[in-house]
Coordinates of C-alpha atoms in Angstrom, one line a residue:
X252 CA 0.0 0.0 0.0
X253 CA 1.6 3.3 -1.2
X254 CA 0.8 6.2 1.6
X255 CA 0.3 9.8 -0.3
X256 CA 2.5 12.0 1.4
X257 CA -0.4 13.6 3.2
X258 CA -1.1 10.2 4.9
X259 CA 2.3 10.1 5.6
X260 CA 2.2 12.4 7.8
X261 CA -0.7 12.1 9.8
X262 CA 0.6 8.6 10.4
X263 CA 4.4 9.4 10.8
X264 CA 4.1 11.4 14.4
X265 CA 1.7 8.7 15.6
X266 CA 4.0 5.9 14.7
X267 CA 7.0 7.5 16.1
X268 CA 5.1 7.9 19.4
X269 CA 3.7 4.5 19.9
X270 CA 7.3 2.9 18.8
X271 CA 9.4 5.3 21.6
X272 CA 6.7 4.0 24.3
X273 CA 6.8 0.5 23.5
X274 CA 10.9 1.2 23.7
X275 CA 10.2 1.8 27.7
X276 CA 10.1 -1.5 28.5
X277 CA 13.4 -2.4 27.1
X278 CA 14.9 -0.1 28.6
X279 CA 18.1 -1.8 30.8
X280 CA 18.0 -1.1 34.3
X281 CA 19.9 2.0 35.1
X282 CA 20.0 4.7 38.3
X283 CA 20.7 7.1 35.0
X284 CA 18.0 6.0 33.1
X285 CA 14.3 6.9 34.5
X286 CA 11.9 5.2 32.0
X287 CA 9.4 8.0 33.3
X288 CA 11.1 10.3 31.3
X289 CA 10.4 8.3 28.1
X290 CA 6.6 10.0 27.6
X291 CA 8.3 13.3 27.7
X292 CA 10.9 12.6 25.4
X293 CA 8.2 11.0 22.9
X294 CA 6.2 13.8 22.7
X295 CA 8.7 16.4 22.2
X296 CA 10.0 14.1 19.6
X297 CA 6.4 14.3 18.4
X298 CA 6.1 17.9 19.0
X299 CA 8.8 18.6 16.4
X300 CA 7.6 16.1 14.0
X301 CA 4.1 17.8 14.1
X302 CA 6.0 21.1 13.6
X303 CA 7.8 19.8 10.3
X304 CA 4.7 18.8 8.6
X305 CA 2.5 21.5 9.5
X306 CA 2.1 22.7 6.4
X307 CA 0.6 19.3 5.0
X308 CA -2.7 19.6 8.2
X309 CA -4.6 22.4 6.1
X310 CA -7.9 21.4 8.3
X311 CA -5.6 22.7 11.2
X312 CA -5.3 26.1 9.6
X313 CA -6.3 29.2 10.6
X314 CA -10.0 29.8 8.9
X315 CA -10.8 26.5 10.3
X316 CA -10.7 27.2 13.7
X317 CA -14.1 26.9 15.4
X318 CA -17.6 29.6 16.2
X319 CA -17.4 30.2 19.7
X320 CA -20.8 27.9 19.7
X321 CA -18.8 25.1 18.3
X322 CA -15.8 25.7 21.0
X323 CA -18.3 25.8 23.9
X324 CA -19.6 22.4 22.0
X325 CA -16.2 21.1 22.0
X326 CA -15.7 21.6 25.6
X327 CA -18.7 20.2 26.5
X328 CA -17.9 16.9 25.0
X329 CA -14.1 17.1 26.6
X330 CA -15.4 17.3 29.8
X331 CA -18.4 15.3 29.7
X332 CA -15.8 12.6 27.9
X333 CA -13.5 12.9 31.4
X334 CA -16.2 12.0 34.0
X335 CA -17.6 9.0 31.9
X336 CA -13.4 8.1 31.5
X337 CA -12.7 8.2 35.2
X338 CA -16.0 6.2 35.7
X339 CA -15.9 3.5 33.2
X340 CA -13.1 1.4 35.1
X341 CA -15.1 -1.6 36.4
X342 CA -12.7 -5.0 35.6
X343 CA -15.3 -6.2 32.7
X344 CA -14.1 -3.0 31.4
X345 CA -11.0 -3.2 31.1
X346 CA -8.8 -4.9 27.9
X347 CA -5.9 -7.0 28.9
X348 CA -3.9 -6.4 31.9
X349 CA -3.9 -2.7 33.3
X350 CA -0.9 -1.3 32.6
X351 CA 1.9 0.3 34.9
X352 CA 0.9 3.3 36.6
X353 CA 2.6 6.5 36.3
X354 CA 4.3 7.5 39.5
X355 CA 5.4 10.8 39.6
X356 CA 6.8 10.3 43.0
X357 CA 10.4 10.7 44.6
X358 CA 11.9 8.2 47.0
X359 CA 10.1 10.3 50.0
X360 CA 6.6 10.1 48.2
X361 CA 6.9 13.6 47.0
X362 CA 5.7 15.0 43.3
X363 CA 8.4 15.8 41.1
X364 CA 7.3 18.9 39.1
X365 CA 9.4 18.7 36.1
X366 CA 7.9 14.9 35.6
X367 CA 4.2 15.9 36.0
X368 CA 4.5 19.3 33.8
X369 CA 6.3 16.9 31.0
X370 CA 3.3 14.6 30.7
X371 CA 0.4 17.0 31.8
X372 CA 2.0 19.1 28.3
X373 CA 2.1 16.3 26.3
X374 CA -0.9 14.9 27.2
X375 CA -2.9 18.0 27.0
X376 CA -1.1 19.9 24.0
X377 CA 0.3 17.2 21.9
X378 CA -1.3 14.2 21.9
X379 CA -4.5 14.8 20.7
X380 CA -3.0 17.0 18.1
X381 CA -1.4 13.8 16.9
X382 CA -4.2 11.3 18.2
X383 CA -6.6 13.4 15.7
X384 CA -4.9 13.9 12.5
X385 CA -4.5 10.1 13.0
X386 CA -7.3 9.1 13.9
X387 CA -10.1 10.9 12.6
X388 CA -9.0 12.8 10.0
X389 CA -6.8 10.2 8.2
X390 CA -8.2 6.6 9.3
X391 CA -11.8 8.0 9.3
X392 CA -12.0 9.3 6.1
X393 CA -9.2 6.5 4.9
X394 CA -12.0 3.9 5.1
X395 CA -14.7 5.9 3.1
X396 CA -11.8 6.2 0.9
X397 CA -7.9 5.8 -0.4
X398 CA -8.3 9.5 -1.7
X399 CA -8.8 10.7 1.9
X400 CA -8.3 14.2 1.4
X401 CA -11.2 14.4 -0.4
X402 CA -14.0 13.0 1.7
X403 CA -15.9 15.7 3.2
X404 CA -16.1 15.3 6.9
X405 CA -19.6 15.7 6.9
X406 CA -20.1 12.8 4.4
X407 CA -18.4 10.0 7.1
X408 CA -20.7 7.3 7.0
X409 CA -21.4 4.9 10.1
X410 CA -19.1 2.2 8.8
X411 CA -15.5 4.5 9.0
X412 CA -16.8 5.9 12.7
X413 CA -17.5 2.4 14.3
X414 CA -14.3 0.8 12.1
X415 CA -11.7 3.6 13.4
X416 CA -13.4 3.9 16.8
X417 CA -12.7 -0.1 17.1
X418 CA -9.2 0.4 16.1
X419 CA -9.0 3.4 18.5
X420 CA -9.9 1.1 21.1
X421 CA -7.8 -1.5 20.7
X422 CA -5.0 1.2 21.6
X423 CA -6.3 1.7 24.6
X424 CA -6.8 -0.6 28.2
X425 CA -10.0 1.1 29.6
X426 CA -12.2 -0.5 26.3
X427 CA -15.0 0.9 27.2
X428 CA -14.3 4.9 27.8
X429 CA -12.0 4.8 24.5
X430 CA -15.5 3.7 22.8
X431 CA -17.0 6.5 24.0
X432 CA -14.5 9.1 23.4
X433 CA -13.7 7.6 19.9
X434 CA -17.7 8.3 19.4
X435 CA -17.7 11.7 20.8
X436 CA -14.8 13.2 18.8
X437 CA -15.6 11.7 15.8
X438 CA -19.4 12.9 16.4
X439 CA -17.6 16.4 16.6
X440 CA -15.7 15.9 13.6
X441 CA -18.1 14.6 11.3
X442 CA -20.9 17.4 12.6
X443 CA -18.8 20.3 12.6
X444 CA -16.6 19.3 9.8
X445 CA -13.7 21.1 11.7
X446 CA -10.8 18.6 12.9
X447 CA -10.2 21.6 16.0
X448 CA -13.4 20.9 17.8
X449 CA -12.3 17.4 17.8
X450 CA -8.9 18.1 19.5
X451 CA -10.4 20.5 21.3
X452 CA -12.3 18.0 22.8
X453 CA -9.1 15.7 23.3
X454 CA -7.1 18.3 24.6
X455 CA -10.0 19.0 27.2
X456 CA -10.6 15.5 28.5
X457 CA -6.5 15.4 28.6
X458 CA -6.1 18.1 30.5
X459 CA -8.9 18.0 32.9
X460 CA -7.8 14.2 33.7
X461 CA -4.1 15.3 34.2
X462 CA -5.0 17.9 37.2
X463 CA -7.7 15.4 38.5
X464 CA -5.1 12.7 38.8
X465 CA -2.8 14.7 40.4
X466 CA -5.1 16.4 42.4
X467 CA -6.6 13.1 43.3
X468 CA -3.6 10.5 43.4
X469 CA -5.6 8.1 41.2
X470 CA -1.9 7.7 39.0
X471 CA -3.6 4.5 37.5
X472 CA -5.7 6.8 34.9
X473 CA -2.4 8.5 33.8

């Protein structure tokens, strides 16, 4: 299958990221190496990869940005997305073993800053940039068709939305809230047409989870 580079990248920065996480667990045990640090380091490297094909995400550009009603929609969704998230944790579902949590903790038990601004930033700012552009505006439209640029948003059909949102599932150990959030950003995407209310959305759920988490200690959902 030959990617056009347009699908290249939207699927480049997401690649890159899932391969530098799955590096964390080969990391060699080392008191100069703190695995920790790997999500920061991904996204930075994901941040710059974002930044070199900028040019090529023309539904991120400027005149697409969203009405203030569709921001206040987009918000909405984010944070209505969060509680169901933190909520939808019973074992039944859950996919496969939870994974490790993230500890942002010292020897004494105390937060290190640096560790917790890295991954609130990344979470919050990059990632759905990146989970997006993937997501639902490549794989989405992908499946209506192989000329994805140009499938109008609004012309999604059921099949790509419950297809991607499967996929986007699979990616993720709490089955169940990925479903919904999968449904709820693409619901944005294909009703507004405008990829920004979707990562909007993302970055919403992101963030409000991140200062929950460490408000709350509940490091699992991190």
């Amino acid at each position: 299958m030959n990617l056009s580079p347009a699908a290249l990248a939207r699927a480049i920065p997401f690649a890159a990221f899932m391969a530098l996480l799955a590096l964390r667990g080969f990391l060699p045990e080392s008191q100069n190496i703190d695995p920790r640090y790997v999500y920061g380091v991904s996204v930075l490297v994901v941040g710059g990869l974002l930044a070199w094909f900028w040019l090529d995400y023309g539904e991120l550009a400027r005149q697409n940005w969203p009405s203030r009603r569709e921001l206040i929609w987009s918000v909405l969704v984010g944070v209505t997305v969060f509680v169901l998230w933190i909520n939808l944790d019973a074992p039944w579902m859950q996919l496969g073993e939870p994974t490790a949590s993230f500890l942002p903790l010292d020897p004494q038990g105390r937060l290190i800053w640096p560790l917790i601004a890295l991954r609130w930033c990344g979470a919050a700012l990059i990632v759905p940039v990146m989970e997006e552009l993937f997501w639902r505006s490549f794989l989405m439209r992908w499946i209506e068709s192989p000329k994805f640029e140009t499938v109008d948003p609004h012309r999604i059909g059921i099949k790509a939305i419950v297809l991607s949102t499967f996929v986007f599932m699979l990616a993720h150990t709490l089955w169940l809230g990925a479903v919904v959030a999968g449904l709820a950003y693409a619901w944005l995407y294909v009703r507004t047409g405008k990829l920004w209310t979707a990562v909007i959305a993302h970055a919403v759920t992101n963030g409000v989870l991140g200062i929950w988490v460490v408000q709350s200690g509940q490091w699992q959902f991190w």
